[in-house]
GROMACS .gro file of C-alpha atoms in nm:
model
   61
    1MET     CA    1   8.889   5.462  15.883
    2PRO     CA    2   9.105   5.729  15.714
    3PRO     CA    3   9.412   5.499  15.694
    4MET     CA    4   9.200   5.246  15.507
    5ILE     CA    5   9.093   5.514  15.258
    6ALA     CA    6   9.456   5.620  15.209
    7LEU     CA    7   9.565   5.259  15.152
    8THR     CA    8   9.284   5.206  14.902
    9ALA     CA    9   9.374   5.524  14.715
   10ALA     CA   10   9.742   5.424  14.711
   11ALA     CA   11   9.656   5.076  14.582
   12LEU     CA   12   9.441   5.224  14.304
   13GLY     CA   13   9.723   5.462  14.212
   14VAL     CA   14   9.976   5.179  14.195
   15ALA     CA   15   9.739   4.972  13.981
   16ALA     CA   16   9.682   5.262  13.741
   17LEU     CA   17  10.055   5.328  13.719
   18GLY     CA   18  10.120   4.959  13.649
   19ARG     CA   19   9.865   4.954  13.367
   20THR     CA   20  10.012   5.268  13.214
   21LEU     CA   21  10.366   5.132  13.231
   22ALA     CA   22  10.259   4.799  13.079
   23ARG     CA   23  10.080   4.975  12.791
   24GLU     CA   24  10.382   5.196  12.725
   25TRP     CA   25  10.615   4.894  12.740
   26ARG     CA   26  10.406   4.713  12.476
   27ARG     CA   27  10.394   5.022  12.252
   28ILE     CA   28  10.772   5.065  12.261
   29ASN     CA   29  10.830   4.695  12.192
   30GLU     CA   30  10.598   4.712  11.889
   31GLU     CA   31  10.794   5.011  11.753
   32LEU     CA   32  11.123   4.829  11.802
   33GLU     CA   33  10.985   4.515  11.635
   34GLN     CA   34  10.885   4.715  11.326
   35MET     CA   35  11.238   4.858  11.299
   36ARG     CA   36  11.404   4.515  11.319
   37PRO     CA   37  11.533   4.391  10.982
   38ALA     CA   38  11.323   4.115  10.829
   39GLU     CA   39  11.603   3.872  10.742
   40ALA     CA   40  11.978   3.865  10.767
   41VAL     CA   41  12.161   3.846  10.435
   42ASP     CA   42  12.345   3.521  10.369
   43PRO     CA   43  12.706   3.616  10.281
   44SER     CA   44  12.747   3.314  10.053
   45ARG     CA   45  12.473   3.447   9.822
   46LEU     CA   46  12.640   3.785   9.773
   47PRO     CA   47  12.852   3.827   9.458
   48LYS     CA   48  13.229   3.846   9.491
   49LEU     CA   49  13.376   4.185   9.409
   50ARG     CA   50  13.698   4.247   9.221
   51ARG     CA   51  13.870   4.586   9.200
   52ASP     CA   52  13.920   4.728   8.850
   53PRO     CA   53  14.284   4.846   8.851
   54SER     CA   54  14.230   5.120   8.593
   55THR     CA   55  13.933   5.290   8.762
   56GLY     CA   56  13.963   5.167   9.120
   57VAL     CA   57  13.594   5.070   9.120
   58TYR     CA   58  13.486   4.737   9.268
   59ARG     CA   59  13.271   4.530   9.029
   60PRO     CA   60  13.106   4.188   9.063
   61GLU     CA   61  13.295   3.895   8.913
   0.00000   0.00000   0.00000
């Protein structure tokens, strides 16, 4: 009978560990999803920049 109790306790421990790991996995994925940028910027919509020779500053055309 004691081996059966040990196996049951081990199975319960593995199940609890699995639940904890799954919960932590979901929490980390939610944090990473919040940090992901919403949309990528389309380069064709950005203004072209031209360097001002007198100041060296780049300005939109």
